[in-house]
mmCIF file with all atom_site columns, C-alpha atoms in Angstrom:
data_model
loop_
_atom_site.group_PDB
_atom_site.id
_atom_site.type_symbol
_atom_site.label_atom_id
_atom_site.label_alt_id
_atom_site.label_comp_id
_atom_site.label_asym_id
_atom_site.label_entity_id
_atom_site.label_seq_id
_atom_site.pdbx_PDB_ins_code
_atom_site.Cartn_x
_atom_site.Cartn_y
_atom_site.Cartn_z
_atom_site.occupancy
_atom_site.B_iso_or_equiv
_atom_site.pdbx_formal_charge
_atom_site.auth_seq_id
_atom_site.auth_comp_id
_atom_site.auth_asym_id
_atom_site.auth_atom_id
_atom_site.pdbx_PDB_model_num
ATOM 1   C CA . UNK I 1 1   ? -10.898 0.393   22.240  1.00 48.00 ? 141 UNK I CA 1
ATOM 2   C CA . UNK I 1 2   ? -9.206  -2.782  20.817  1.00 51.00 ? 142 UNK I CA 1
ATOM 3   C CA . UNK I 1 3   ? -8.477  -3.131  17.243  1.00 51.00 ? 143 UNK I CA 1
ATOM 4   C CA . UNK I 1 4   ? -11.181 -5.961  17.398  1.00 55.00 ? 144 UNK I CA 1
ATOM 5   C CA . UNK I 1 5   ? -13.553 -3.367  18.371  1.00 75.00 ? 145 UNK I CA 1
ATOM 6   C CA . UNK I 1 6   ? -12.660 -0.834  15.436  1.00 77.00 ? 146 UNK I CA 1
ATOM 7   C CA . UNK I 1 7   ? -15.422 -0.210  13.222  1.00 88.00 ? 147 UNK I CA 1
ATOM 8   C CA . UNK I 1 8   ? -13.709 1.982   10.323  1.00 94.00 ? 148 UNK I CA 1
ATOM 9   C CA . UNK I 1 9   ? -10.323 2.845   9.435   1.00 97.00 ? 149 UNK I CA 1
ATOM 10  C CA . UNK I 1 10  ? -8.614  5.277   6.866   1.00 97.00 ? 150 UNK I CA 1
ATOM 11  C CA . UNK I 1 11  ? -5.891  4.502   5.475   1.00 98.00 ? 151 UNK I CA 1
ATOM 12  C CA . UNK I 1 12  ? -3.276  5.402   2.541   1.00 98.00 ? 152 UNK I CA 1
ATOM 13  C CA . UNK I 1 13  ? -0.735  2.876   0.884   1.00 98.00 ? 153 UNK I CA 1
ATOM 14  C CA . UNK I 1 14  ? 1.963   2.567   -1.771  1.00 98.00 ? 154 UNK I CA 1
ATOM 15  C CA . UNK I 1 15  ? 1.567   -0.552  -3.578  1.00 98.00 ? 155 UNK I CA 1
ATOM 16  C CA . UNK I 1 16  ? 4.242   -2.145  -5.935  1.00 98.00 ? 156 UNK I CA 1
ATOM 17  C CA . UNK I 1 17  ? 3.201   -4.907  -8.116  1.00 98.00 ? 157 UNK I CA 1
ATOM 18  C CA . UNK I 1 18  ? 5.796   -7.501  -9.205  1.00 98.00 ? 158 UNK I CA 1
ATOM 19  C CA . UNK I 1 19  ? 5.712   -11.247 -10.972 1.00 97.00 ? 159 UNK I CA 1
ATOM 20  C CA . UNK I 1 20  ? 3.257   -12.481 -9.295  1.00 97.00 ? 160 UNK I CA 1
ATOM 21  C CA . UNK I 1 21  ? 0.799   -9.641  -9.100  1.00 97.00 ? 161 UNK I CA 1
ATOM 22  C CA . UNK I 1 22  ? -2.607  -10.882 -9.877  1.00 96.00 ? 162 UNK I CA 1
ATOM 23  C CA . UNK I 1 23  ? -3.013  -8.188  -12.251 1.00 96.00 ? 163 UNK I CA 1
ATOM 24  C CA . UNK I 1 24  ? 0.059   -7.423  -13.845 1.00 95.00 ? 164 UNK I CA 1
ATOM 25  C CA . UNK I 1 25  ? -0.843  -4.235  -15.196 1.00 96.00 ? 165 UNK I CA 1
ATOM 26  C CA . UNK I 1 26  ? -1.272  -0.345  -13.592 1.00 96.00 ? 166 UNK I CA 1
ATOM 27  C CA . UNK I 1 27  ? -1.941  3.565   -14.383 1.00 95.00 ? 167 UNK I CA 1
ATOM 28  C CA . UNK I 1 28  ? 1.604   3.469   -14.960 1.00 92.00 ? 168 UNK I CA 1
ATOM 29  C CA . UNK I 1 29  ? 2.621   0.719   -16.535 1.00 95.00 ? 169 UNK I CA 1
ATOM 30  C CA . UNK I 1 30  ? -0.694  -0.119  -18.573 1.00 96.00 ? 170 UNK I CA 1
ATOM 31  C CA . UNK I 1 31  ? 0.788   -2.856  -20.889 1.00 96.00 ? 171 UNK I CA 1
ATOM 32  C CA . UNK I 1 32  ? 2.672   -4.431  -17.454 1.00 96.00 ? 172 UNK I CA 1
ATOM 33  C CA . UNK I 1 33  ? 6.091   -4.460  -19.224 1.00 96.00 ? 173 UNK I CA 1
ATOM 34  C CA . UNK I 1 34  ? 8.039   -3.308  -15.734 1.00 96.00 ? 174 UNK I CA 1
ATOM 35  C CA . UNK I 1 35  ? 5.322   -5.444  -13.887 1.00 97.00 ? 175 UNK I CA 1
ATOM 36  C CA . UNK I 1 36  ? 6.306   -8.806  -14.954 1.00 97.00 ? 176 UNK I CA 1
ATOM 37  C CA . UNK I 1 37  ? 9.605   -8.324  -15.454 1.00 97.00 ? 177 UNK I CA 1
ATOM 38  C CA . UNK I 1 38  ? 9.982   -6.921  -11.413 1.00 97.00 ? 178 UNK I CA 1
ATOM 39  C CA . UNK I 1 39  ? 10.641  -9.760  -8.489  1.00 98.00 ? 179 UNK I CA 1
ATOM 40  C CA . UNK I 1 40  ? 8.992   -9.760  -5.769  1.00 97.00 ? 180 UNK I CA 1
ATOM 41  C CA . UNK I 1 41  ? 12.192  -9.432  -3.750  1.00 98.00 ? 181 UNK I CA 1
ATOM 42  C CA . UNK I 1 42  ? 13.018  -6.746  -6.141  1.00 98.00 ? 182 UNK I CA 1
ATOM 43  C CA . UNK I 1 43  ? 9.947   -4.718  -5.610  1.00 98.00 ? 183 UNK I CA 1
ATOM 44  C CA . UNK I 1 44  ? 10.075  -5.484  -1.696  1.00 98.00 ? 184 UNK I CA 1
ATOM 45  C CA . UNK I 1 45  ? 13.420  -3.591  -1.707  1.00 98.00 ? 185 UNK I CA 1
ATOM 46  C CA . UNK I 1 46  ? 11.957  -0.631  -3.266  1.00 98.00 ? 186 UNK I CA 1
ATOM 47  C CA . UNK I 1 47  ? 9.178   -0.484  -1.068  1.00 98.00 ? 187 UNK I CA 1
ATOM 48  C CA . UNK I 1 48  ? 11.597  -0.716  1.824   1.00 98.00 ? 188 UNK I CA 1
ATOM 49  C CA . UNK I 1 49  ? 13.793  2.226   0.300   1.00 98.00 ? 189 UNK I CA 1
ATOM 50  C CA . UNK I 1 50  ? 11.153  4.551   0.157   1.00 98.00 ? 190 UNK I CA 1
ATOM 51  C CA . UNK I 1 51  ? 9.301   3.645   3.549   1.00 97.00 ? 191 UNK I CA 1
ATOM 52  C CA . UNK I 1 52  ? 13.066  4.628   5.125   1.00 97.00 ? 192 UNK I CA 1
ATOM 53  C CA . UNK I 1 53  ? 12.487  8.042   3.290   1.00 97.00 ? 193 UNK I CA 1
ATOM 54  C CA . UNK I 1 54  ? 9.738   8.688   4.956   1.00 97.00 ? 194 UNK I CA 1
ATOM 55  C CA . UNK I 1 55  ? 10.389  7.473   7.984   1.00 96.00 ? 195 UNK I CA 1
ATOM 56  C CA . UNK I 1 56  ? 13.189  9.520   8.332   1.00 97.00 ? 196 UNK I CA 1
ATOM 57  C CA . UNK I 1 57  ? 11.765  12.964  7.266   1.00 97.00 ? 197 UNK I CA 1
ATOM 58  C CA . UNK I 1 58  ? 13.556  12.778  4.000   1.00 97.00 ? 198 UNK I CA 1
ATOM 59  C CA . UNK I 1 59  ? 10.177  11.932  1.613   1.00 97.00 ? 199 UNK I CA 1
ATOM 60  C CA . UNK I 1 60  ? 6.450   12.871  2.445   1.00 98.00 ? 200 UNK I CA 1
ATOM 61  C CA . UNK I 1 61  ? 4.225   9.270   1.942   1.00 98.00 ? 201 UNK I CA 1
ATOM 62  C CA . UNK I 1 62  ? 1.824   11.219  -0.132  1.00 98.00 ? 202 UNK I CA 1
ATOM 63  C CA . UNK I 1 63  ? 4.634   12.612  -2.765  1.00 98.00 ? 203 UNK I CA 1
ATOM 64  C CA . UNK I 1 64  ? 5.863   8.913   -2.645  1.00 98.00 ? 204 UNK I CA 1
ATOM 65  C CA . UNK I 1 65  ? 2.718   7.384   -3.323  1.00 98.00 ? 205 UNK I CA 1
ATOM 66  C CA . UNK I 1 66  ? 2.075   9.749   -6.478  1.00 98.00 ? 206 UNK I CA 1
ATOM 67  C CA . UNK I 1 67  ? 5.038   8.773   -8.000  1.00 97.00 ? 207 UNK I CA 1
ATOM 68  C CA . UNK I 1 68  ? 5.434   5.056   -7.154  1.00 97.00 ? 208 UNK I CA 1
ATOM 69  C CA . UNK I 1 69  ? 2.380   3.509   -6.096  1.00 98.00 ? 209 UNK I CA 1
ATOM 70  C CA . UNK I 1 70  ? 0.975   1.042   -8.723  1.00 97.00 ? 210 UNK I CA 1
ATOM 71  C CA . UNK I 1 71  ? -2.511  1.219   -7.509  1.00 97.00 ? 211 UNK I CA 1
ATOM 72  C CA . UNK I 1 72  ? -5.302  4.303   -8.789  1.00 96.00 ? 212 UNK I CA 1
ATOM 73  C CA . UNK I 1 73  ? -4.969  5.648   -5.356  1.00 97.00 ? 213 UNK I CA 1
ATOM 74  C CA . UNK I 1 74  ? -1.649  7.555   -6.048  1.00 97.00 ? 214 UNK I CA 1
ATOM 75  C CA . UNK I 1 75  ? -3.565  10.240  -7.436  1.00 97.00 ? 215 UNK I CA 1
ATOM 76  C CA . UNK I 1 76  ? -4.998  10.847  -4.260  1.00 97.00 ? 216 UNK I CA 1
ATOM 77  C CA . UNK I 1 77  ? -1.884  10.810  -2.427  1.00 98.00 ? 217 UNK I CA 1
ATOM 78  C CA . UNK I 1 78  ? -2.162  6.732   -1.739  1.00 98.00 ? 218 UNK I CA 1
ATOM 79  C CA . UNK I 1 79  ? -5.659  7.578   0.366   1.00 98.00 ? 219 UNK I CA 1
ATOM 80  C CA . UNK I 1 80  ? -8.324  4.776   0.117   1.00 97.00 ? 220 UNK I CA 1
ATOM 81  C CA . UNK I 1 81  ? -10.583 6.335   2.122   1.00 97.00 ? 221 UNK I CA 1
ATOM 82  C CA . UNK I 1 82  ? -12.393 4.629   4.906   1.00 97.00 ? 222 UNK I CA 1
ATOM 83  C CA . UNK I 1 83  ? -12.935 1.252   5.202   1.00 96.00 ? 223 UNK I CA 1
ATOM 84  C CA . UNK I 1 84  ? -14.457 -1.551  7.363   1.00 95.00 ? 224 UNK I CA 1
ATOM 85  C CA . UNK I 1 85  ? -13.531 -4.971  7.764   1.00 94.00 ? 225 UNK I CA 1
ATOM 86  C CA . UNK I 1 86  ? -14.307 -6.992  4.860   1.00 93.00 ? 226 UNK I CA 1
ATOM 87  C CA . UNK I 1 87  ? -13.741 -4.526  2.023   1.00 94.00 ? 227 UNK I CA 1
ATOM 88  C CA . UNK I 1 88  ? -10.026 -5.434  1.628   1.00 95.00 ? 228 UNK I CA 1
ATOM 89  C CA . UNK I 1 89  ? -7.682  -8.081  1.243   1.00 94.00 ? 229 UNK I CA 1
ATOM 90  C CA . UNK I 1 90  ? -7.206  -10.047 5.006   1.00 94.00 ? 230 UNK I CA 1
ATOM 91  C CA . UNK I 1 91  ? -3.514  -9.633  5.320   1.00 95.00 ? 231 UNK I CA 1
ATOM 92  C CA . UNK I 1 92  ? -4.226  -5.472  4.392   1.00 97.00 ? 232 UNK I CA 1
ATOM 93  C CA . UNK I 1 93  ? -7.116  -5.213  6.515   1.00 95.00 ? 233 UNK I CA 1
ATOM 94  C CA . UNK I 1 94  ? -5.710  -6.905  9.594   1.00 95.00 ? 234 UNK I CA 1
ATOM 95  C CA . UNK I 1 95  ? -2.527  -4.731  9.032   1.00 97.00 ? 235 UNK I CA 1
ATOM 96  C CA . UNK I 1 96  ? -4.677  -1.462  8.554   1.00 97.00 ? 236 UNK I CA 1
ATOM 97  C CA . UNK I 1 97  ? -6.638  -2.281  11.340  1.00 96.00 ? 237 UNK I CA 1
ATOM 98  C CA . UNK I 1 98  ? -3.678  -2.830  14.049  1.00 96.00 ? 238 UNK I CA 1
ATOM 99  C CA . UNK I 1 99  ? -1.985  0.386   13.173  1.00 97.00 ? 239 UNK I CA 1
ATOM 100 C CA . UNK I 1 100 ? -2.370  3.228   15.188  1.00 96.00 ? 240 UNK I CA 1
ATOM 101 C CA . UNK I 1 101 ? -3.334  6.722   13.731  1.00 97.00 ? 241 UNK I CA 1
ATOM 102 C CA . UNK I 1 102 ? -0.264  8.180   12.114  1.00 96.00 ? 242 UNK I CA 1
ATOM 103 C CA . UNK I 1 103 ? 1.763   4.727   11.941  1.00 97.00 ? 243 UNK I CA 1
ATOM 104 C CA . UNK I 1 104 ? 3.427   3.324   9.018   1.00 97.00 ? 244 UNK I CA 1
ATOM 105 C CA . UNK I 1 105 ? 3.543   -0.515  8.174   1.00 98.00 ? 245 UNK I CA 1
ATOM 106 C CA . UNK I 1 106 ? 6.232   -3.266  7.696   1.00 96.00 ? 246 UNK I CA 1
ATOM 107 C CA . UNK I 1 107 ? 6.102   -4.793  4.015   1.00 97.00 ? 247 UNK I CA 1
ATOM 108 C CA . UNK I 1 108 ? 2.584   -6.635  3.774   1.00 97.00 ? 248 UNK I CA 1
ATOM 109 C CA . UNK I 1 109 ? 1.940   -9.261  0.997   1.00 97.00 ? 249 UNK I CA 1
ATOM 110 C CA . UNK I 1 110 ? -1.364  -9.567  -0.583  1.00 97.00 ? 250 UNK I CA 1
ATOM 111 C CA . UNK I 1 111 ? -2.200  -11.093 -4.044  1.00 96.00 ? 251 UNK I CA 1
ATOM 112 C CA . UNK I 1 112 ? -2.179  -7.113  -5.935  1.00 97.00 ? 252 UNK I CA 1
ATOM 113 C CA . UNK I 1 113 ? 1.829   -6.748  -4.719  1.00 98.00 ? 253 UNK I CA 1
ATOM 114 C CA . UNK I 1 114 ? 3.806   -5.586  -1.854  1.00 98.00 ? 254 UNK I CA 1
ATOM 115 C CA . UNK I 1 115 ? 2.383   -2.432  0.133   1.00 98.00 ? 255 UNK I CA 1
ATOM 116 C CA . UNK I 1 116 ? 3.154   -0.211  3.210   1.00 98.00 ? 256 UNK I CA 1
ATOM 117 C CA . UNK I 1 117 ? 0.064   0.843   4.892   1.00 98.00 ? 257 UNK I CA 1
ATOM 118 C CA . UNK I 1 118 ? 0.271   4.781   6.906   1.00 98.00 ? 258 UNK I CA 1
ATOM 119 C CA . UNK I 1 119 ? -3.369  4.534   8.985   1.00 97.00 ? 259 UNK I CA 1
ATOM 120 C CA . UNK I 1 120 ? -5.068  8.092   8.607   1.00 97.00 ? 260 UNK I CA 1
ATOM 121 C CA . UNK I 1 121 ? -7.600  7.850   11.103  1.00 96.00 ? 261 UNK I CA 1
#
């Protein structure tokens, strides 16, 4: 089945808002103080740091995402639960949608920050 032909996906992320966030405030930073004063180059480099942690055995994505992740998900280990097309942001979804099961994004760029995207099913 082609990722055209996908109805669903499950995914789990670790976002990390920056600048130019549209919403430059999060669970854990609820006044946005590290928010706006974070680049977007700045929080890219993060992201990248701890997607080579997990990548290489040395982090679990769900500890990650609890302790990182800017968006309400990081409770929940970064899980969003399933989704079809439409429900996200079209740079996410396409992203989400190409994975395969078990595969971990590049840096995407949507208007809430800079995410990495591991498919779940």
């Amino acid at each position: 089945m082609s990722s055209g032909q996908i109805r669903q996906v499950r995914a789990s992320h670790i976002l990390i808002k920056h600048e130019g966030s549209r919403r430059k405030a999060s669970w854990k930073d609820p006044e946005g103080v590290r928010i706006r004063s974070t680049s977007r180059e700045s929080a890219a480099a993060q992201l990248k740091s701890l997607q080579e942690q997990i990548i290489s055995g040395a982090a679990r994505f769900e500890d990650v995402a609890v302790r990182f992740s800017d968006c309400s998900s990081a409770k929940r280990g970064g899980d969003l639960g399933p989704f079809k097309r439409g429900q996200m942001q079209r740079a996410f979804e396409e992203v989400a949608f190409a994975l395969n099961v078990g595969e971990i994004s590049d840096i995407i760029d949507t208007d809430s920050g800079v995410h990495v995207i591991l498919r779940t099913a």
